[in-house]
Tab-separated table of C-alpha atoms and ligand atoms in Angstrom:
chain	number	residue	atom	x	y	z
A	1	UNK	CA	-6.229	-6.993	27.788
A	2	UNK	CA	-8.513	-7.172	25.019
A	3	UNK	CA	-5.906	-6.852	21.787
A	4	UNK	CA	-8.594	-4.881	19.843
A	5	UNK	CA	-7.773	-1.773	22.401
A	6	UNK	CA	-4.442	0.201	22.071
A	7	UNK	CA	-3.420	3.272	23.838
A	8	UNK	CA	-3.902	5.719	21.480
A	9	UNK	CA	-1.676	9.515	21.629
A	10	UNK	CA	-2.858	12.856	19.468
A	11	UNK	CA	0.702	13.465	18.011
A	12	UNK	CA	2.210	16.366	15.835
A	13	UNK	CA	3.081	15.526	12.442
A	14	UNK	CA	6.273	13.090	12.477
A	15	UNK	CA	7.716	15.098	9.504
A	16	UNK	CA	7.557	18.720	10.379
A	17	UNK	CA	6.442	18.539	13.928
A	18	UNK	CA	3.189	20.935	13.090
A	19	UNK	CA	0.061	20.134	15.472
A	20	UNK	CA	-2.510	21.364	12.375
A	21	UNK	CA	-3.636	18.172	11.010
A	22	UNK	CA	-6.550	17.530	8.669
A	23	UNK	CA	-8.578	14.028	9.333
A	24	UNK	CA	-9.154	12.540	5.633
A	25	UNK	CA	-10.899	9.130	6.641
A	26	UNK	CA	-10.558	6.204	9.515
A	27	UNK	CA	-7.882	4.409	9.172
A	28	UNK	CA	-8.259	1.060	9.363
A	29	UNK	CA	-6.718	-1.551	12.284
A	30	UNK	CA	-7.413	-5.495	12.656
A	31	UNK	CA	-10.176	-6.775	14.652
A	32	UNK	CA	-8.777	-9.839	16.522
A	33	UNK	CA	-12.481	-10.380	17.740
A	34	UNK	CA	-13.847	-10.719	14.882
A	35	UNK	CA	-11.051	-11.793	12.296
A	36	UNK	CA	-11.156	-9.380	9.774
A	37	UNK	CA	-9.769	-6.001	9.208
A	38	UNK	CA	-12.139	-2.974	10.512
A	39	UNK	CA	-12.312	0.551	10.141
A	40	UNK	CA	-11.174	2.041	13.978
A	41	UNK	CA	-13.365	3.954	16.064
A	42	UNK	CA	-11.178	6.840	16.759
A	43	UNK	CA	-7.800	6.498	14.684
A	44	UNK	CA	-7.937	9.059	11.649
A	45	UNK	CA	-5.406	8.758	8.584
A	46	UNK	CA	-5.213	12.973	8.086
A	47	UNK	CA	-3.033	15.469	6.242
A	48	UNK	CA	-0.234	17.518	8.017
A	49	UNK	CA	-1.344	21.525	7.135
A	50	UNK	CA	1.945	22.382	7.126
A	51	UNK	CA	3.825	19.827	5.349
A	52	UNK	CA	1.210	17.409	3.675
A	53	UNK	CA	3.065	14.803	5.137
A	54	UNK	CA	-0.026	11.844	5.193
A	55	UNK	CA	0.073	9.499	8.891
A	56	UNK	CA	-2.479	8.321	11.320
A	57	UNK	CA	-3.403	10.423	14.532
A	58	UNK	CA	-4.528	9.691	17.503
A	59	UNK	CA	-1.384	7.230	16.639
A	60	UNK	CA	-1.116	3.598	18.731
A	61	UNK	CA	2.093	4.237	21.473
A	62	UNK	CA	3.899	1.391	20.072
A	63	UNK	CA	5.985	1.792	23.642
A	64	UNK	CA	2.968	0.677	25.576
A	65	UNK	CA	1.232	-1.285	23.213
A	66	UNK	CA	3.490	-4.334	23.129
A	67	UNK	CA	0.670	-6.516	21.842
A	68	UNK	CA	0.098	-4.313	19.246
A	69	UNK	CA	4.038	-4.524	17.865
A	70	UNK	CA	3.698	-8.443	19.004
A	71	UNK	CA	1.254	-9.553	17.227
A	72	UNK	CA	-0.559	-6.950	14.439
A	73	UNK	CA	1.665	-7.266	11.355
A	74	UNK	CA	1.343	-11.053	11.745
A	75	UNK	CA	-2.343	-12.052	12.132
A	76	UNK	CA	-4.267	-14.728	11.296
A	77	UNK	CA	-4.878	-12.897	7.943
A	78	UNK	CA	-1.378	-12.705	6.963
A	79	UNK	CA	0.073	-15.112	9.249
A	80	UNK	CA	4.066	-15.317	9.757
A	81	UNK	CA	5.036	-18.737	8.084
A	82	UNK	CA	3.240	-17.285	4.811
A	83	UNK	CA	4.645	-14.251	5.653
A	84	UNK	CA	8.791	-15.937	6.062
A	85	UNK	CA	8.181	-17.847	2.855
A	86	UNK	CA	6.931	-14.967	0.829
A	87	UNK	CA	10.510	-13.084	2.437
A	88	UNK	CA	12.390	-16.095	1.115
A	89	UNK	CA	10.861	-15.708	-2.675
A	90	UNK	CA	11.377	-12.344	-2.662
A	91	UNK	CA	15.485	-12.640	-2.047
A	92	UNK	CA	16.105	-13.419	-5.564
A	93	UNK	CA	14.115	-10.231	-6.537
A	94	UNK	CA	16.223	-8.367	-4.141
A	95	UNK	CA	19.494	-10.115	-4.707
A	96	UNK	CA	19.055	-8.963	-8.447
A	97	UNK	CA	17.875	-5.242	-7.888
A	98	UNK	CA	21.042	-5.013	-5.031
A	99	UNK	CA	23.952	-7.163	-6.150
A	100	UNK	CA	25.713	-4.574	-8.252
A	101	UNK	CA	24.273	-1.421	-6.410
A	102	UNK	CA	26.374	-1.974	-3.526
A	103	UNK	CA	29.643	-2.869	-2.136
A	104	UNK	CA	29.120	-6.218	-0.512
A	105	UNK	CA	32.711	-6.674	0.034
A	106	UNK	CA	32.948	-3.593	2.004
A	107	UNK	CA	30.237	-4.463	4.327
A	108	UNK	CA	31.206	-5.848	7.873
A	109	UNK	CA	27.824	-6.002	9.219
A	110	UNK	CA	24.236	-5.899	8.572
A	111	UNK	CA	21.002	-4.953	9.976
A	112	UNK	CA	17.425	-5.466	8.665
A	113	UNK	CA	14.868	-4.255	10.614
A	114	UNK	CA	11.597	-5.647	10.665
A	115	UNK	CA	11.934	-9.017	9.211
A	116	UNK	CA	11.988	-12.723	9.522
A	117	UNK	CA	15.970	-13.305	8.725
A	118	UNK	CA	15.408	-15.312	5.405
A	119	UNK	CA	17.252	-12.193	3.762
A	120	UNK	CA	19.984	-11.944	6.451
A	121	UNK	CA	20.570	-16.046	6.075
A	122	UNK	CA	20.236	-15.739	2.304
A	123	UNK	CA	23.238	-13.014	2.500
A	124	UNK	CA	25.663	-14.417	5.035
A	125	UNK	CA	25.341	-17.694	2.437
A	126	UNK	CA	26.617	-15.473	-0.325
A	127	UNK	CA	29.016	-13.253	1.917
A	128	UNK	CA	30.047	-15.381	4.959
A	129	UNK	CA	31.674	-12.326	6.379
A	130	UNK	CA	28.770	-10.216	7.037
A	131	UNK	CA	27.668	-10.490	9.996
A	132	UNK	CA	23.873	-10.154	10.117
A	133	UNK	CA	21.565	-8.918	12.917
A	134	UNK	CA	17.519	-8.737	12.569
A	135	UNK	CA	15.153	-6.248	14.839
A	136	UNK	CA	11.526	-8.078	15.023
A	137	UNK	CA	8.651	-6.571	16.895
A	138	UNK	CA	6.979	-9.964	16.730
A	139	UNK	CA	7.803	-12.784	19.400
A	140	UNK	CA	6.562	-15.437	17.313
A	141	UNK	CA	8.613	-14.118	14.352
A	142	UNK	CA	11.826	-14.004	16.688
A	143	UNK	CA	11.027	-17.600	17.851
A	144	UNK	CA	10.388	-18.838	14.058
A	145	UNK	CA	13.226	-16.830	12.675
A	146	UNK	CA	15.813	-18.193	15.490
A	147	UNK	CA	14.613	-21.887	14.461
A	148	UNK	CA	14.942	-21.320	10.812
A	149	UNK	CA	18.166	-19.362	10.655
A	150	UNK	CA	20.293	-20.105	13.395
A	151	UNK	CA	23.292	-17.962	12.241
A	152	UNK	CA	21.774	-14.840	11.924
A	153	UNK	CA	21.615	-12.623	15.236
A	154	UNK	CA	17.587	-12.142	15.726
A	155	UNK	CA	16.769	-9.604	17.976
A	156	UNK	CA	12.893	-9.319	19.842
A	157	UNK	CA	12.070	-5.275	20.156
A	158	UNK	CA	11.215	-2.534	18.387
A	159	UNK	CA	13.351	-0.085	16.586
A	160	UNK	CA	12.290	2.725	18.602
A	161	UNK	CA	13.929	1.813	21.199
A	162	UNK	CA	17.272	-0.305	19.887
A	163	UNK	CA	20.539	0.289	21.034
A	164	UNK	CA	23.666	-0.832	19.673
A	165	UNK	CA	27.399	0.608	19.241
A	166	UNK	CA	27.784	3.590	17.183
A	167	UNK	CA	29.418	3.390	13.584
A	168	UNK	CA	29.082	-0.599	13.700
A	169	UNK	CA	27.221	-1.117	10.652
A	170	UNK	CA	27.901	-0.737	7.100
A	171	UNK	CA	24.755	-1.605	5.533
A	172	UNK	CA	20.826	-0.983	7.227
A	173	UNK	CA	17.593	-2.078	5.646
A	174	UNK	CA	14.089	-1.142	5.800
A	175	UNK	CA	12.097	-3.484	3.667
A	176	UNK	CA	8.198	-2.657	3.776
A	177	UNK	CA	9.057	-1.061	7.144
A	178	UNK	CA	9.831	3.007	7.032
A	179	UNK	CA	5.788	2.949	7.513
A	180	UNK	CA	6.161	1.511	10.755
A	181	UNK	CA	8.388	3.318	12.633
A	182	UNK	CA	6.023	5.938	14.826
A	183	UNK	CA	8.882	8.352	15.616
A	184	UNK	CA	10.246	7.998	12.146
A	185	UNK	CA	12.709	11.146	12.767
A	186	UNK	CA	14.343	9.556	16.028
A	187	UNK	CA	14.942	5.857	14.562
A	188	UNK	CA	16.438	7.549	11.222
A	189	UNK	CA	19.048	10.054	14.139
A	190	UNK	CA	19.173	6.095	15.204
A	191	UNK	CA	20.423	4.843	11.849
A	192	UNK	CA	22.580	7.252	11.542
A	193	UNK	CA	24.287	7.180	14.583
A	194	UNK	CA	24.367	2.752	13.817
A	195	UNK	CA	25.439	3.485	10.060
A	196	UNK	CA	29.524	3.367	9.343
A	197	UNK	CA	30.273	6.803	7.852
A	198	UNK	CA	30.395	5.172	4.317
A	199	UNK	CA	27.555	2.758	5.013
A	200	UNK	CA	24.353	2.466	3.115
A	201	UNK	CA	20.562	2.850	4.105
A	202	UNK	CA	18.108	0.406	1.944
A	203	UNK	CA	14.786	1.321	2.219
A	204	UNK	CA	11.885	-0.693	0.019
A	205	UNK	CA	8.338	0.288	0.402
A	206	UNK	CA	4.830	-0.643	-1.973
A	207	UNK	CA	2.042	2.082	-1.197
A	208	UNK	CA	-0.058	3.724	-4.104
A	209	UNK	CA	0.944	6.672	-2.546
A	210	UNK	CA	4.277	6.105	-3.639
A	211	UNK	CA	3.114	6.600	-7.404
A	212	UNK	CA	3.713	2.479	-7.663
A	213	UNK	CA	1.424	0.094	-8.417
A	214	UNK	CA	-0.042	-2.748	-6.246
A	215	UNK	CA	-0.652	-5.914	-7.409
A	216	UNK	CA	-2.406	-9.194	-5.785
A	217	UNK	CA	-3.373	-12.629	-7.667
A	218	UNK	CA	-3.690	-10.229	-11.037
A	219	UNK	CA	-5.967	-7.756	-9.097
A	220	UNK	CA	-4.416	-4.228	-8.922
A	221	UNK	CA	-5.468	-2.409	-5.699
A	222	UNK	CA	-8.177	0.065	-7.051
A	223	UNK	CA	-10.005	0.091	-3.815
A	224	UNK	CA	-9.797	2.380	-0.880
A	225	UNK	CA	-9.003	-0.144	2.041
A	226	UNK	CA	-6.026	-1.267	-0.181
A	227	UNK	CA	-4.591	2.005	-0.285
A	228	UNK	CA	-5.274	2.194	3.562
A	229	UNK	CA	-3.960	-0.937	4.687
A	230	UNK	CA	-3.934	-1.602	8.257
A	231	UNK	CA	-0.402	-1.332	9.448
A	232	UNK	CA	0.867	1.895	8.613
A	233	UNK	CA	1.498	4.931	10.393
A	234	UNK	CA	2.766	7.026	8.157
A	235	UNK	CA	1.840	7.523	3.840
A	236	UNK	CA	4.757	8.566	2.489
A	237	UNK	CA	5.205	10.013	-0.736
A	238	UNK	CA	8.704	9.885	-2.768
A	239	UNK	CA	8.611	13.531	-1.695
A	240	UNK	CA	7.713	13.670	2.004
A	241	UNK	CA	10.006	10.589	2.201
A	242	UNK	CA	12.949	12.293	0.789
A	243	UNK	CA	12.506	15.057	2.769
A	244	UNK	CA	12.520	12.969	5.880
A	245	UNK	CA	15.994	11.631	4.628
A	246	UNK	CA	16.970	15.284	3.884
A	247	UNK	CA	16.315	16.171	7.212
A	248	UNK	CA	18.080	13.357	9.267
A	249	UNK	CA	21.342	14.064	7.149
A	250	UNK	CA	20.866	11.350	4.555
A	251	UNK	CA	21.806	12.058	0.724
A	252	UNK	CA	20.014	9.966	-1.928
A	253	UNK	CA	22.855	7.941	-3.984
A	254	UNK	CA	20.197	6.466	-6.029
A	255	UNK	CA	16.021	6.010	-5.842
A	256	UNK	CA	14.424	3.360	-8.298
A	257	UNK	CA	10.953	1.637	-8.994
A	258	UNK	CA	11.229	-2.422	-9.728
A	259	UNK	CA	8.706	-4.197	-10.746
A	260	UNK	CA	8.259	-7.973	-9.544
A	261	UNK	CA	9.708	-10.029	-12.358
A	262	UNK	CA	7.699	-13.029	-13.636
A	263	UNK	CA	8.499	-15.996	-11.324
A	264	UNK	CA	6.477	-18.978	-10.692
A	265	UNK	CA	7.077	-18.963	-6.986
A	266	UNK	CA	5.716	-15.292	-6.667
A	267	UNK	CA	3.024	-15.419	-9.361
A	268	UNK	CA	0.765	-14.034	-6.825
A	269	UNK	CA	3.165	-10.946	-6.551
A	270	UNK	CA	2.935	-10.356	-10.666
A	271	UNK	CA	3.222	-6.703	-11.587
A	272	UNK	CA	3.778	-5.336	-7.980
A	273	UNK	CA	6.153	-2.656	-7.957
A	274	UNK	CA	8.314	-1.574	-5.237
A	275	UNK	CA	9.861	2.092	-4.359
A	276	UNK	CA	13.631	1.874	-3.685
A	277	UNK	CA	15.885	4.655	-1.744
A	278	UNK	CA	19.999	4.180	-1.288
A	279	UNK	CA	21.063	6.890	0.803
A	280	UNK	CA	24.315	7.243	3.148
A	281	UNK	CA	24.955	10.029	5.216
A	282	UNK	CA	25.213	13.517	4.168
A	283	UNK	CA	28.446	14.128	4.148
A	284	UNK	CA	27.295	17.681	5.319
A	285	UNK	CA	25.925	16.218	8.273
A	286	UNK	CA	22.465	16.906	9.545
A	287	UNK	CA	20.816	20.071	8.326
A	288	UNK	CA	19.056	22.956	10.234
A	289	UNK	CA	15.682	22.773	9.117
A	290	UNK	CA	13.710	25.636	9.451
A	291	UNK	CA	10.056	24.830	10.802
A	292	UNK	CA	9.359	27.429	7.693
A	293	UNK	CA	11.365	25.169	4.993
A	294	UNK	CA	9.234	22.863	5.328
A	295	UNK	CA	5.704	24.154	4.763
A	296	UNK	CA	4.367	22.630	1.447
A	297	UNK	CA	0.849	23.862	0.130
A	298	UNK	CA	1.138	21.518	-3.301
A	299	UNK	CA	1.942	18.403	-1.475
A	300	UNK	CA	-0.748	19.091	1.083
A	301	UNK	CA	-3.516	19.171	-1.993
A	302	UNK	CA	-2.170	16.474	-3.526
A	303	UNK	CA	-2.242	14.401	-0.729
A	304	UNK	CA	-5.649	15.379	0.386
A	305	UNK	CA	-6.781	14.849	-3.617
A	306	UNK	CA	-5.233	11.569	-3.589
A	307	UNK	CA	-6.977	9.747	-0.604
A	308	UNK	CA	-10.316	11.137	-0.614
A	309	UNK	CA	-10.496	10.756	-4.481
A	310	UNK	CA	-8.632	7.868	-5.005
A	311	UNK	CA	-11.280	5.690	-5.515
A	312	UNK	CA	-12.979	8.722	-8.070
A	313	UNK	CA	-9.391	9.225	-10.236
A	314	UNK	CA	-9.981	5.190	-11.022
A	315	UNK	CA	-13.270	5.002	-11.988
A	316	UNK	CA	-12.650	7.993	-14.128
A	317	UNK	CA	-9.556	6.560	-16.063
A	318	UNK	CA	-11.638	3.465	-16.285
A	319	UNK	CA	-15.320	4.767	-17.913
A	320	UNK	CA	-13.128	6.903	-20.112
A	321	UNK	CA	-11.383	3.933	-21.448
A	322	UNK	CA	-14.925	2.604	-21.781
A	323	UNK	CA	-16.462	4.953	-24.201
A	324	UNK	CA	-13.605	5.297	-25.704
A	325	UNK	CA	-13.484	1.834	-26.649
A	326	UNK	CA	-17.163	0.831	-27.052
A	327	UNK	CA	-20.460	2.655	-28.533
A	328	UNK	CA	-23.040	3.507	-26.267
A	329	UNK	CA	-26.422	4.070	-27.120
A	330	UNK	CA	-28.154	2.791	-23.974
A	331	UNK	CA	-26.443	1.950	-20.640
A	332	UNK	CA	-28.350	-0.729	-18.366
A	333	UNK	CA	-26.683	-0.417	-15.000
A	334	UNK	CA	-27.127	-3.116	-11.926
A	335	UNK	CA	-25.810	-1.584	-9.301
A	336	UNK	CA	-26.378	-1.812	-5.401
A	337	UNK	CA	-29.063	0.310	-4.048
A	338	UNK	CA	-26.951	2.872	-2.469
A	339	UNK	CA	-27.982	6.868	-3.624
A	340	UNK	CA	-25.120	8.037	-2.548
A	341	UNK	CA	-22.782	6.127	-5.273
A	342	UNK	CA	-25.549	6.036	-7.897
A	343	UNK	CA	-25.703	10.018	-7.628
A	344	UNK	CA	-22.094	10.218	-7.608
A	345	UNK	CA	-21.913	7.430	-11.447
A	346	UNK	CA	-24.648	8.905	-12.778
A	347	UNK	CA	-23.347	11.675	-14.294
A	348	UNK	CA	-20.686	10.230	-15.299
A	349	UNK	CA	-22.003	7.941	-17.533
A	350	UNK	CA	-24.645	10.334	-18.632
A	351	UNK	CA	-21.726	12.701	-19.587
A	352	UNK	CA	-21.327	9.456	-22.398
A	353	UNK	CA	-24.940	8.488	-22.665
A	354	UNK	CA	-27.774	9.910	-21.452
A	355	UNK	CA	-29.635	7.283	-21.613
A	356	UNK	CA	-29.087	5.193	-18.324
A	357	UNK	CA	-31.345	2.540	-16.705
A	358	UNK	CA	-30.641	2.099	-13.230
A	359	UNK	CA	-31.683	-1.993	-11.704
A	360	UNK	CA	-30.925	-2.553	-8.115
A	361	UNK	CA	-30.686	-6.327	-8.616
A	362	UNK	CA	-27.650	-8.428	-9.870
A	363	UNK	CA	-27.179	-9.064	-13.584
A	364	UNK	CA	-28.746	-12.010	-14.980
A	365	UNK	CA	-28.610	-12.289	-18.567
A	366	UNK	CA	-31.082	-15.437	-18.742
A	367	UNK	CA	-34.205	-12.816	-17.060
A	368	UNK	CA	-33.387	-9.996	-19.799
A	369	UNK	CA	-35.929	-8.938	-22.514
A	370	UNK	CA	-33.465	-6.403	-23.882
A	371	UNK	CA	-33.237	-6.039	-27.919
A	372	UNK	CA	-30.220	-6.834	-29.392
A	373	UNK	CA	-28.904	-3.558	-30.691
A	374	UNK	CA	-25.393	-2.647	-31.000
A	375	UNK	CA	-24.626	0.393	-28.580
A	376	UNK	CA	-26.157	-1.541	-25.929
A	377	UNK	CA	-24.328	-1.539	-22.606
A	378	UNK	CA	-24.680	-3.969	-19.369
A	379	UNK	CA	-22.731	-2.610	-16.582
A	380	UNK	CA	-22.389	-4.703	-13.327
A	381	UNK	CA	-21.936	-2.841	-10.181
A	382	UNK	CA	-22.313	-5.730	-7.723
A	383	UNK	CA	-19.282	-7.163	-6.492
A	384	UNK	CA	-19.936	-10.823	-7.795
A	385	UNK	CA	-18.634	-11.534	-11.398
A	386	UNK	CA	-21.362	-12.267	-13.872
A	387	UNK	CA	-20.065	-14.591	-16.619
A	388	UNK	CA	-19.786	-12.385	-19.533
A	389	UNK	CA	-18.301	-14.523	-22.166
A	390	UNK	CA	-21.551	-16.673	-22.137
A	391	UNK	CA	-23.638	-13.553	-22.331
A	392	UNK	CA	-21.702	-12.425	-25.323
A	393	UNK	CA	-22.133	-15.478	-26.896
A	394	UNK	CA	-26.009	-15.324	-26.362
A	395	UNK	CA	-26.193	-11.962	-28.248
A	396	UNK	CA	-24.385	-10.391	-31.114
A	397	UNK	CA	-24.107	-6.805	-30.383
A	398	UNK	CA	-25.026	-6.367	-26.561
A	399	UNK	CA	-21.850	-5.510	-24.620
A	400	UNK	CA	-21.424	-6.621	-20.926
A	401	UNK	CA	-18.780	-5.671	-18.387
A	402	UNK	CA	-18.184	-6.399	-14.914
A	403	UNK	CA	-17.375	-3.210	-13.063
A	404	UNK	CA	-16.134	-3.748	-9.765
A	405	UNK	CA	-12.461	-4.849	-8.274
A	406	UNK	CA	-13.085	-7.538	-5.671
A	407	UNK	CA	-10.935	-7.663	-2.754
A	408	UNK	CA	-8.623	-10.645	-2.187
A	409	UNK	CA	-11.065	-11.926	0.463
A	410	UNK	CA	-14.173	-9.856	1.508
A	411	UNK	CA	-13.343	-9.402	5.015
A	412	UNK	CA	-10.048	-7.651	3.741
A	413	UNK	CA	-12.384	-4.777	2.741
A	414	UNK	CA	-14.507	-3.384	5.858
A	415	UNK	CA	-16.099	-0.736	3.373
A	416	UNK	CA	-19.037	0.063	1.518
A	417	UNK	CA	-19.647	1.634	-1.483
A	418	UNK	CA	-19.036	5.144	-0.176
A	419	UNK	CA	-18.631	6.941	3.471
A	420	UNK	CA	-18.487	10.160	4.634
A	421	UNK	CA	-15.845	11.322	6.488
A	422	UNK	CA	-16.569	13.208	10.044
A	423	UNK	CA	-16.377	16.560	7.794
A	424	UNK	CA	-19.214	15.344	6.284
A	425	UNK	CA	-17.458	14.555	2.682
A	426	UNK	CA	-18.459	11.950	0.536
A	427	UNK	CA	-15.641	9.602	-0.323
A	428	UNK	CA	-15.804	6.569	-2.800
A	429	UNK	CA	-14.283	3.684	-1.364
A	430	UNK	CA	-15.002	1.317	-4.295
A	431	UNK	CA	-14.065	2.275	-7.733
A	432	UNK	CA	-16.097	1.215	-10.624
A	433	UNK	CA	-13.986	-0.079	-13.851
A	434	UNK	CA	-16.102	-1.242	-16.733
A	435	UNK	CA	-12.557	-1.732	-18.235
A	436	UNK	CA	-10.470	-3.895	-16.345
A	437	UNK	CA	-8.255	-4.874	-19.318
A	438	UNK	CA	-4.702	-5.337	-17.667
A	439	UNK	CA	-3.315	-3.646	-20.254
A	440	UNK	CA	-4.552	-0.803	-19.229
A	441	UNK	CA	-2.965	0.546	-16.130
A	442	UNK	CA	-5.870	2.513	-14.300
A	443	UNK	CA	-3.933	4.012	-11.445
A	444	UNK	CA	-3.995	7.084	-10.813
A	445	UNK	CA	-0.430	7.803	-10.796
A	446	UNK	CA	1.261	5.712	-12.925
A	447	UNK	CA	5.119	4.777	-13.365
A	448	UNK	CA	4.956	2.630	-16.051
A	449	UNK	CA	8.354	1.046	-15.527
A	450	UNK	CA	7.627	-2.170	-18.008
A	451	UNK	CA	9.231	-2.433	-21.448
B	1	ZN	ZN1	4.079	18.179	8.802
């Protein structure tokens, strides 16, 4: 079977269960053939009319796609030994955000879903009596996780389909995995059924969507295929999230952003901020939900405003910081030749300047005749840094600044500068930041949870 192939099922929206469903963009899968991530032929990432609940439709049947589960959250991208080690640097994080939120003592057993078992093993060492048990989708995972941490219980499958007895656990976590779960309604009736009546639900989750800010090596993710990402199947926000708890008879004790404290070991990780939900069950039980309740025009713009102008909301933040900032009397801009994009910047620079001069070449200071006049602006569009402290040192009053956000590695990003979507809309998938001062937070929805 060639791995790049799933069987794909139209599905109604996971939230509300509406069929009306509004394809944004294509979402985005890996490409085993060719080693990189790539935008997928058929699978759309789309709004739910009813609810604005965000998720991917025609969505992969994770039931008969066991090579999908196997083997796509650990490829040769992200591959699982980076992937256990990262888990293992992150349990101090975790251990510090969760040690006094909950009742350790009163916990009999555990059960993380989704993960290697460095968290389970890290727990049992500082509560012996919990007995921990793992769910992984990923054979190799299961085999790596069984060899590394022989005490904790490491189960191969996929949550979907688990089975265990009912009322047997007093704590379940979803770290970085809610987005996973294709049916997320019947694994939460799952969880519920698993969960002790006074046990607690820990979900984490990282997704701009979220209103949290993503962070790799020092570069936030400004660019479209990082708010896509490739394994997801559903983009919650806090709302549609908290509605899905609502819903499968969970009450929120307590919801939280953290951000990723400096460490040494996680440098790469510095700034990222993570989502947290506590919930236990309702003691009301599980509510009738009228198909009615749940219709919800503002989250269904807001959703639709956030992907397809994700990108846009950026760059806007960012050239206003520019001008604000810096004098412009003429703009020299080296940007790709793409129309599209350049028609879409224009303006908005002009709105600042009028007077623009467009070069579709790269930036290099040592070819330009340009006078040395203050209000004079270099803005580089390509995606290559151009050395601007030795360009400011050549002149006194020219201003340079390097305008794009590059991915982590190129064939993370399977974009262009723009698309259009199959309704014909124009979408920017790179942003363009003149200002990239970290100080300056240009997401568009921003939590600033730092001191
Ligand atoms: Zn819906």
């Amino acid at each position: 079977m060639n791995k790049n192939n799933f069987t794909l099922r139209v599905i109604d929206c996971p939230l509300c269960g509406s069929s009306r469903f509004t394809a944004m963009l294509r979402g985005m899968k890996f490409d085993f053939k060719n080693n990189c991530w790539a935008v997928h032929e058929t699978i759309q990432v789309g709004v739910c009319d009813h609810c604005g609940l965000v998720y991917e439709n025609p969505q992969v049947v994770l039931e008969e796609n066991a090579l999908y589960t196997d083997q796509h959250c650990y490829t040769p991208k992200a591959d699982l030994i980076s992937h256990d080690k990262h888990q293992q640097r992150m349990n101090h994080m975790l251990w510090g955000l969760l040690e006094q939120r909950l009742n350790w003592k009163g916990f009999n057993r555990a059960l993380d879903i989704g993960a290697s078992g460095a968290w389970s093993d890290f727990i049992l060492q500082k509560h012996p009596h919990i007995e921990q048990v793992v769910l992984e989708p990923s054979w190799d995972a299961v085999q790596h996780g069984r060899k590394c941490y022989p005490k904790v219980d490491i189960r191969h499958g996929i949550f979907e389909t688990f089975e265990d007895s009912p009322g047997s656990y007093g704590l379940i976590s979803l770290f970085n995995a809610i987005y996973v779960l294709a049916k997320p309604r019947k694994a939460l009736a799952n969880i519920h059924q698993l969960l002790t009546d006074d046990g607690r639900l820990i979900i984490n989750v990282t997704n701009q969507h979220l209103h949290v800010e993503a962070w790799l090596y020092g570069r936030p993710y400004l660019n479209l295929a990082q708010l896509m990402r490739t394994i997801m199947l559903v983009y919650y926000s806090r709302k549609t999230l908290k509605i899905m708890l609502k819903i499968s008879g969970f009450e929120i004790i307590e919801d939280f952003t953290a951000e990723q404290p400096e460490d040494p070991l996680v440098i790469y990780m510095r700034r990222n901020q993570w989502y947290f939900v506590i919930a236990r069950k309702s003691a009301h039980g599980i509510p009738k939900m009228d198909f009615e309740d749940l219709k919800d025009e503002t989250e269904r713009l807001e959703a639709e405003n956030f992907f397809k102008r994700y990108c846009e909301m950026i760059s806007d933040i960012s050239i206003q910081a520019l001008f604000d900032r810096h004098l412009a009397n003429h703009i020299h801009l080296f940007i790709p030749d793409n129309p599209h994009y350049i028609e879409w910047l224009l303006p908005r620079l002009k709105a600042h300047c009028p007077n623009v001069i467009v070069y579709s070449k790269p930036l290099d200071h040592t070819e330009l005749e340009l006078a040395d006049e203050p209000g004079t602006i270099l803005l580089n569009g390509f995606e290559a840094d151009v050395d601007i402290e030795t360009l400011h040192r050549r002149f006194d009053h020219i201003k340079a600044f390097n305008c794009r956000i590059p991915p982590e590695t190129p064939s993370n990003d399977p974009f262009n500068l723009c698309i259009h979507n199959e309704n014909g809309e124009m979408i920017i998938t790179h942003s363009f930041c003149p200002i990239q001062d970290i100080r300056l937070f240009p997401f568009p929805a921003q939590e600033l949870v730092r001191g």
